[in-house]
PDB file of C-alpha atoms in Angstrom:
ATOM      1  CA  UNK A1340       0.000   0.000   0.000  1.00  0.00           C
ATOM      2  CA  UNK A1341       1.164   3.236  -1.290  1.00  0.00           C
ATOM      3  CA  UNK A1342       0.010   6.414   1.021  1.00  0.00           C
ATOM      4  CA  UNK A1343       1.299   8.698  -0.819  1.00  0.00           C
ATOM      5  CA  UNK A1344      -0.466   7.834  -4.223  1.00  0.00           C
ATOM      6  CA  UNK A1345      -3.881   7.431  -1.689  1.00  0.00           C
ATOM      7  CA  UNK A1346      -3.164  10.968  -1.094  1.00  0.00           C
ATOM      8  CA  UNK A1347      -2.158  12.259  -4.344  1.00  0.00           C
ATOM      9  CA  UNK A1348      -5.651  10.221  -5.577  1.00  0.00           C
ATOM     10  CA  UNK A1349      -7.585  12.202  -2.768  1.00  0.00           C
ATOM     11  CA  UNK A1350      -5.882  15.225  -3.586  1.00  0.00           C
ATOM     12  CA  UNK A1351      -7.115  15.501  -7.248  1.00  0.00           C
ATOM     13  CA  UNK A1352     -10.460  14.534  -6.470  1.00  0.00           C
ATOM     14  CA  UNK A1353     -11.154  16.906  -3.871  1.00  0.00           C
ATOM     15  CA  UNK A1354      -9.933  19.652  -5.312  1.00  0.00           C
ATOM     16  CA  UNK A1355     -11.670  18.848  -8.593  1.00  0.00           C
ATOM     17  CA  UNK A1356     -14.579  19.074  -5.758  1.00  0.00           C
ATOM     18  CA  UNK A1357     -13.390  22.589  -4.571  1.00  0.00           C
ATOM     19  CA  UNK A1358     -12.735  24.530  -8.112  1.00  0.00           C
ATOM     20  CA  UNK A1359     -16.750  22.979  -8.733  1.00  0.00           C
ATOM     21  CA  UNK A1360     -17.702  24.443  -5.631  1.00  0.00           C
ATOM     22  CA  UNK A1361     -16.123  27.733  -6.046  1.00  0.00           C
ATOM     23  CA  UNK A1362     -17.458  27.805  -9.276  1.00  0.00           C
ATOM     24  CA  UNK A1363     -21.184  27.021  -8.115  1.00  0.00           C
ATOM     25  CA  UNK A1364     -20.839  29.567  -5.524  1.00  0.00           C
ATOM     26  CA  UNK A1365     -20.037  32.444  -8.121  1.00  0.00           C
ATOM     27  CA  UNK A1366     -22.782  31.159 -10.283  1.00  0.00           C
ATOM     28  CA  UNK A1367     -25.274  31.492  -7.433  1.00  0.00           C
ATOM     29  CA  UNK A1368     -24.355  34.579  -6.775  1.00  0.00           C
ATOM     30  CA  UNK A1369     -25.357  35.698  -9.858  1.00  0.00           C
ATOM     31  CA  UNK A1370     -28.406  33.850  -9.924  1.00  0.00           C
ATOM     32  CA  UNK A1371     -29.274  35.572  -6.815  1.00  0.00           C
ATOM     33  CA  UNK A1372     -28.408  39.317  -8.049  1.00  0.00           C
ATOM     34  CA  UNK A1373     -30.399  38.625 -11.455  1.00  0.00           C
ATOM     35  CA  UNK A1374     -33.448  36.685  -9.741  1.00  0.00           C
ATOM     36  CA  UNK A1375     -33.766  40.637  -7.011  1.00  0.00           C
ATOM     37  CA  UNK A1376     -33.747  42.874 -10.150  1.00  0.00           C
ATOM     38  CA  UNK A1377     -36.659  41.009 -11.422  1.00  0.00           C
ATOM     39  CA  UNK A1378     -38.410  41.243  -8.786  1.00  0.00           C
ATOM     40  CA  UNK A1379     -37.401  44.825  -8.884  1.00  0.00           C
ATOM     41  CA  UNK A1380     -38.896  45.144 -12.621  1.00  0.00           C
ATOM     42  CA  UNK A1381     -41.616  43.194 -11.626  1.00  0.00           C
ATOM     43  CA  UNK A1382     -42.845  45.547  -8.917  1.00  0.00           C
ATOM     44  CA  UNK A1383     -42.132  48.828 -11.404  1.00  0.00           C
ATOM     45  CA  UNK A1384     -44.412  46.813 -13.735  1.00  0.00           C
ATOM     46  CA  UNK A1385     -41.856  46.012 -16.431  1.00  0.00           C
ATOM     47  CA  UNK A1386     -42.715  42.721 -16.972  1.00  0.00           C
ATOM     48  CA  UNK A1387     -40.726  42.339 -20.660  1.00  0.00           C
ATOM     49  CA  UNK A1388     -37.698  43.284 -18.427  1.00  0.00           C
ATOM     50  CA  UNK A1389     -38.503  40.883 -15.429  1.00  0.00           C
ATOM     51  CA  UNK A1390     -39.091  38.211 -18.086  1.00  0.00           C
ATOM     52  CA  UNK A1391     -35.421  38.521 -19.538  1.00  0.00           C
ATOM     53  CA  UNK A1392     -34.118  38.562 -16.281  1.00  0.00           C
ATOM     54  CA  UNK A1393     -35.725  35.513 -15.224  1.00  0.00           C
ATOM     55  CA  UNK A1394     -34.824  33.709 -18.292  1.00  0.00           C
ATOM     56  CA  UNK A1395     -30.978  34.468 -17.667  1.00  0.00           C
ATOM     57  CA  UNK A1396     -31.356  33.000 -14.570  1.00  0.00           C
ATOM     58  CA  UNK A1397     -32.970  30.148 -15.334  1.00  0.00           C
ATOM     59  CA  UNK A1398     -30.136  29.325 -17.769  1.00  0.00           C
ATOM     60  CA  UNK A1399     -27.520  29.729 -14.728  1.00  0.00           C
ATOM     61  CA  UNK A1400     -29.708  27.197 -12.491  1.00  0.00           C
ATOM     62  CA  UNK A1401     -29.274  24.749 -15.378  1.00  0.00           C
ATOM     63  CA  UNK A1402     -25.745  25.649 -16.276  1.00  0.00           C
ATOM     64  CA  UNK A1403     -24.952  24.597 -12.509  1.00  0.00           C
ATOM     65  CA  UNK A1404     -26.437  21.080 -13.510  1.00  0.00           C
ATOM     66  CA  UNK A1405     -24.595  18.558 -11.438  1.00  0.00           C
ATOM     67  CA  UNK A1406     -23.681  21.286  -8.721  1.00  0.00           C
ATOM     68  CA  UNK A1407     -26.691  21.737  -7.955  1.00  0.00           C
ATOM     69  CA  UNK A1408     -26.632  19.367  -4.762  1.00  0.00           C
ATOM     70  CA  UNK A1409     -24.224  22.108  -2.766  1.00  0.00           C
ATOM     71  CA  UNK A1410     -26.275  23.337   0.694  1.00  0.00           C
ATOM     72  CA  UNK A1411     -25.209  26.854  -0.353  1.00  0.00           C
ATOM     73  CA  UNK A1412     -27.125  26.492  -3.318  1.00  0.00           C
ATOM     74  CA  UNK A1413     -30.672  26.164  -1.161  1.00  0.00           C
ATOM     75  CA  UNK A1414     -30.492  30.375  -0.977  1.00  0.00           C
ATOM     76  CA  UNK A1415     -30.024  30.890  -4.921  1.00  0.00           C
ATOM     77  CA  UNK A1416     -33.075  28.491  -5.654  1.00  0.00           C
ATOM     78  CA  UNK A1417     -35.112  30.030  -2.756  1.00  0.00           C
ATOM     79  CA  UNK A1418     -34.815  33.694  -4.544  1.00  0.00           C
ATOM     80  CA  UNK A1419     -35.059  32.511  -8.427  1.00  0.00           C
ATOM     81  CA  UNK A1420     -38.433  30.296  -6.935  1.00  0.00           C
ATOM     82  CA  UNK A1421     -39.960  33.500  -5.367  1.00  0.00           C
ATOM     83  CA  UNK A1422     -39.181  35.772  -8.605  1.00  0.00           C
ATOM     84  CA  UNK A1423     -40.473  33.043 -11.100  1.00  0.00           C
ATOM     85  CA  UNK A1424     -43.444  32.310  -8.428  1.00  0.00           C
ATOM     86  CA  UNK A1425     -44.366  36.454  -8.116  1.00  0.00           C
ATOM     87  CA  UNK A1426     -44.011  36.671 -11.749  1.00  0.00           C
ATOM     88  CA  UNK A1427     -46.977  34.552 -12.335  1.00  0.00           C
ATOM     89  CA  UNK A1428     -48.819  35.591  -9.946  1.00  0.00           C
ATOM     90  CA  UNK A1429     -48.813  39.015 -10.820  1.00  0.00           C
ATOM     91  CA  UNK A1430     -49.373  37.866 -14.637  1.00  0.00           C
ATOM     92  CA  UNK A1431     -51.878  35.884 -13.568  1.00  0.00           C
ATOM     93  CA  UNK A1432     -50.564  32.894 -15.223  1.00  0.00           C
ATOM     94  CA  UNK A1433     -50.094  29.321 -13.759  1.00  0.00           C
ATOM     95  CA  UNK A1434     -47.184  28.612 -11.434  1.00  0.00           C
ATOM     96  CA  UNK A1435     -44.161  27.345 -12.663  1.00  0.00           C
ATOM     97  CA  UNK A1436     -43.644  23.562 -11.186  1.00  0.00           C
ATOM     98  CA  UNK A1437     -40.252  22.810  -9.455  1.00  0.00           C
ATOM     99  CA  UNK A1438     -39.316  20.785 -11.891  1.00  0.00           C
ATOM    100  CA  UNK A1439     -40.408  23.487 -14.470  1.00  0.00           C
ATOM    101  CA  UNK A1440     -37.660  25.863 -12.799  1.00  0.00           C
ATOM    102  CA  UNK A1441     -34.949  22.935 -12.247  1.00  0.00           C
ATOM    103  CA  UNK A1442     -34.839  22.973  -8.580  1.00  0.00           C
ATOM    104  CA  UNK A1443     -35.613  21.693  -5.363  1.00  0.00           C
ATOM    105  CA  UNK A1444     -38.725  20.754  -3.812  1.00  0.00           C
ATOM    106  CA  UNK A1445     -37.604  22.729  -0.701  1.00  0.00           C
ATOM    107  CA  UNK A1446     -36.483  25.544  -2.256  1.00  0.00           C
ATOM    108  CA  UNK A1447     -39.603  25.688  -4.330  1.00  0.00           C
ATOM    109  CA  UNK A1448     -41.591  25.667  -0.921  1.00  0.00           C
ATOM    110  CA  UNK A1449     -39.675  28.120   0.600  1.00  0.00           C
ATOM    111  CA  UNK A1450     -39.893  30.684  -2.488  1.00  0.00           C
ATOM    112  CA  UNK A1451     -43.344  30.062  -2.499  1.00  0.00           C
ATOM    113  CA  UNK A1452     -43.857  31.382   1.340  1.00  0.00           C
ATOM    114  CA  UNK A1453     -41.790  34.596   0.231  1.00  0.00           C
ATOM    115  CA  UNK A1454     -43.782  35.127  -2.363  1.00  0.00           C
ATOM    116  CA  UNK A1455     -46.563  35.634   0.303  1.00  0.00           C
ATOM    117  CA  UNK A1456     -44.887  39.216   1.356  1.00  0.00           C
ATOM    118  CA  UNK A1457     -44.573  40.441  -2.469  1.00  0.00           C
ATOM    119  CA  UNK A1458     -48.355  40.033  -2.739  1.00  0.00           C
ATOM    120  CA  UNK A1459     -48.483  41.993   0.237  1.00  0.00           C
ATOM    121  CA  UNK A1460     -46.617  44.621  -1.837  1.00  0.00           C
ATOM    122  CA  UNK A1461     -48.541  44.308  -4.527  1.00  0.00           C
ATOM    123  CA  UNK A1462     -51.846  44.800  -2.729  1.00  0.00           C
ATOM    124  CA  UNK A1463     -50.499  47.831  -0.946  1.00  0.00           C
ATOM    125  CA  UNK A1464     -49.594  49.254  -4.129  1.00  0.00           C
ATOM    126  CA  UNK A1465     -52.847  47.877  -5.553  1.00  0.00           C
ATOM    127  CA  UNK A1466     -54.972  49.913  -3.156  1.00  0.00           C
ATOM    128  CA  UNK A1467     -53.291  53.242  -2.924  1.00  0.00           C
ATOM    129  CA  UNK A1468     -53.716  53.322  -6.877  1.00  0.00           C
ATOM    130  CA  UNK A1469     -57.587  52.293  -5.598  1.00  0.00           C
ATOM    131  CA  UNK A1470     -57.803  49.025  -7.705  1.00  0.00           C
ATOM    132  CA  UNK A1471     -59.915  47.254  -5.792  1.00  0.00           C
ATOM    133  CA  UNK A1472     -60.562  44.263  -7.996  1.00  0.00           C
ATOM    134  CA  UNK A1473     -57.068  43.121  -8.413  1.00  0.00           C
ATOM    135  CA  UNK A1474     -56.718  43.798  -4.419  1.00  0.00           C
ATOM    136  CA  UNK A1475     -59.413  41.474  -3.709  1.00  0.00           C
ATOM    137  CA  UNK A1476     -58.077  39.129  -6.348  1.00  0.00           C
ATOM    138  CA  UNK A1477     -54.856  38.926  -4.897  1.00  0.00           C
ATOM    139  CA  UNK A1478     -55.672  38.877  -1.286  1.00  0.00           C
ATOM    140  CA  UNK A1479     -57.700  35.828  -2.432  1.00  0.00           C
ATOM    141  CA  UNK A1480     -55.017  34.404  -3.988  1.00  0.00           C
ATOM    142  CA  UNK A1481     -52.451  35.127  -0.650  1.00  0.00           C
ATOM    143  CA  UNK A1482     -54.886  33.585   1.656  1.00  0.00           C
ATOM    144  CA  UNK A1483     -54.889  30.501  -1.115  1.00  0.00           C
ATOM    145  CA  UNK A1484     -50.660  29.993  -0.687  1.00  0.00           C
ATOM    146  CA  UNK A1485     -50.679  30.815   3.246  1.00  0.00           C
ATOM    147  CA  UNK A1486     -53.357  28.069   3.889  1.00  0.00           C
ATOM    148  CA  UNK A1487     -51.672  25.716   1.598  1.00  0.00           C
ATOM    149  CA  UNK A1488     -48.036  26.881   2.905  1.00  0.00           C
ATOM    150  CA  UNK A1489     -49.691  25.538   6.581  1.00  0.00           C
ATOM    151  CA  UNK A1490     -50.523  22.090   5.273  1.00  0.00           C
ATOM    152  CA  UNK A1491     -46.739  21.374   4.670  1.00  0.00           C
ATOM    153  CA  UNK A1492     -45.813  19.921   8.627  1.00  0.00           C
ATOM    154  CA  UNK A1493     -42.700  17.775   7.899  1.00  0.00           C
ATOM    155  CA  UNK A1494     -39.237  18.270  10.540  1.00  0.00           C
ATOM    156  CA  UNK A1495     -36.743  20.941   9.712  1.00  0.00           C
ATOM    157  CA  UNK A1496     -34.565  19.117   9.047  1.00  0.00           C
ATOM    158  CA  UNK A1497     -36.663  18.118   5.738  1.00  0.00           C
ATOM    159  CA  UNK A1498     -38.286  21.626   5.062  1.00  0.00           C
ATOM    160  CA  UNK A1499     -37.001  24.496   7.641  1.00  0.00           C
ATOM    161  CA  UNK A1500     -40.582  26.211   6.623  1.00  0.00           C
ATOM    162  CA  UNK A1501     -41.969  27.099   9.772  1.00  0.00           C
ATOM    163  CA  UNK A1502     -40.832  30.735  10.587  1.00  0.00           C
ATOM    164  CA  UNK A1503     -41.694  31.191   6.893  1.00  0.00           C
ATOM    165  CA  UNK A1504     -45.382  29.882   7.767  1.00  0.00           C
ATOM    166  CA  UNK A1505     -45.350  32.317  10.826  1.00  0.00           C
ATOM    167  CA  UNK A1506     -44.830  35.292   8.539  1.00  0.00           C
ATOM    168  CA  UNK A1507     -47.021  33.887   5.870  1.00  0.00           C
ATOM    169  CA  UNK A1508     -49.715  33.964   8.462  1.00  0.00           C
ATOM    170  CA  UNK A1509     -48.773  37.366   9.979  1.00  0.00           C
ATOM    171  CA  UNK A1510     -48.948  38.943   6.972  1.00  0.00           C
ATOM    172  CA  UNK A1511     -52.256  37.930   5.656  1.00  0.00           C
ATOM    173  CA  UNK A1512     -53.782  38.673   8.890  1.00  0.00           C
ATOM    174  CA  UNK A1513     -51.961  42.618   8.629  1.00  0.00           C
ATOM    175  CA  UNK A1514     -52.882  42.695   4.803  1.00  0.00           C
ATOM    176  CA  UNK A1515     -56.742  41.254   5.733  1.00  0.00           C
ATOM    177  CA  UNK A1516     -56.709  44.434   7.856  1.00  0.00           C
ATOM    178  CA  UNK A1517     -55.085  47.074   5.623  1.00  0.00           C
ATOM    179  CA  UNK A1518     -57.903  45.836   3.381  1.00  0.00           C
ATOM    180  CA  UNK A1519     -60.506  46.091   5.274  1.00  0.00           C
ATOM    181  CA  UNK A1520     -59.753  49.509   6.148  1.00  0.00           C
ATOM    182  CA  UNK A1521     -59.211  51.072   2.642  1.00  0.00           C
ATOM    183  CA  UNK A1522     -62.291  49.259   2.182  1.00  0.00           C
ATOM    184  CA  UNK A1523     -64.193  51.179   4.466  1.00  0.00           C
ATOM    185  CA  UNK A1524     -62.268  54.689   3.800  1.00  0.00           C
ATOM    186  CA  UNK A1525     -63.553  53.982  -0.164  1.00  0.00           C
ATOM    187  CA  UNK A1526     -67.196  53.608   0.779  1.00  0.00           C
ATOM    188  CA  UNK A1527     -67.210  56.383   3.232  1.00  0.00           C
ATOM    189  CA  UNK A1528     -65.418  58.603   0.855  1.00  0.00           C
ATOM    190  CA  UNK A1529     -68.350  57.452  -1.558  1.00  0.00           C
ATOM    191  CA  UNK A1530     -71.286  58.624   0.793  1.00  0.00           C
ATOM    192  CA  UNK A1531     -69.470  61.483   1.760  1.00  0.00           C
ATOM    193  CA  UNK A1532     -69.120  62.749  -2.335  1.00  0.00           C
ATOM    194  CA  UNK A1533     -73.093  61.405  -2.617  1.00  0.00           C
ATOM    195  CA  UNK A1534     -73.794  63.793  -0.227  1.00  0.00           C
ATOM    196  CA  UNK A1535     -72.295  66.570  -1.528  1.00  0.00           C
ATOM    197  CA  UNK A1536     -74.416  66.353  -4.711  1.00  0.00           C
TER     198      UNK A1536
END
């Protein structure tokens, strides 16, 4: 038995591990920075924009391919899930599937609970420009995820969801409220102006 040639064997396969790792962890950076600007465009309502960026991102998540099993990587798929996810929301169209988007389950799930607070946005945004159809549409649609978000119970070691649940649930309950209110300022601005006639 040889150590040294062991060693040397070792050697070349974990650092064939490391320059793969290093180069993963530049790609997700990327991914990352390109999946926030399209949420970015998405919420200044350029969706041709937020589309390109998406796309550009998608192609890094497959270009990482076999990489793809790194831990580190469980942040980059979290933030490309919840820009895909809010882009179809707000577009109305159907969600993109995990396997759609190339990624985890997990990270799927936990893109899917942030997704919750840039509804919230949206709706905020929704009612100060007084659209109250697409607020009740997509308050609809928040309480729709956050109940569904609540049916996934598995450890954390599996699915670290829970504090993402929490929020989920805080922040339908705030929105529910913020709602209700403009809701009521609307109609009493209404009775007030049919008054005035």
């Amino acid at each position: 038995m040889d150590p040294s040639g062991i060693i040397g064997t070792l050697k070349e396969g974990l650092d064939r591990k490391d320059r793969a790792r290093e180069a993963a962890y530049a790609k997700g950076r990327e991914i990352r920075r390109t999946s926030t600007r399209a949420i970015r465009e998405i919420h200044k309502g350029d969706f041709a924009a937020a589309e390109e960026l998406l796309q550009e991102a998608r192609r890094g998540v497959q270009a990482l391919g076999a990489n793809s099993t790194f831990p580190f990587l469980q942040e980059t798929y979290q933030e490309y899930a919840e820009a895909a996810i809010t882009y179809a929301l707000l577009q109305r169209l159907d969600l993109p599937t995990p396997e759609e988007l190339s990624i985890p389950a997990e990270a799927y799930a936990l893109g899917l609970g942030d997704s919750i607070g840039e509804l919230r946005r949206h709706i905020l945004g929704a009612i100060r420009r007084e659209e109250l159809e697409a607020v009740e549409y997509y308050l609809d649609l928040m309480d729709e995820i956050t109940h569904g978000l609540m049916t996934l119970d598995y450890p954390s070691a599996l699915l670290p969801i829970k504090r993402k649940q929490d929020v989920a649930r805080v922040l339908l309950e705030r929105t529910q409220g913020d709602v209700t209110m403009a809701l009521k300022q609307t109609r009493l601005e209404r009775r007030l102006a049919a008054l005035e006639k």
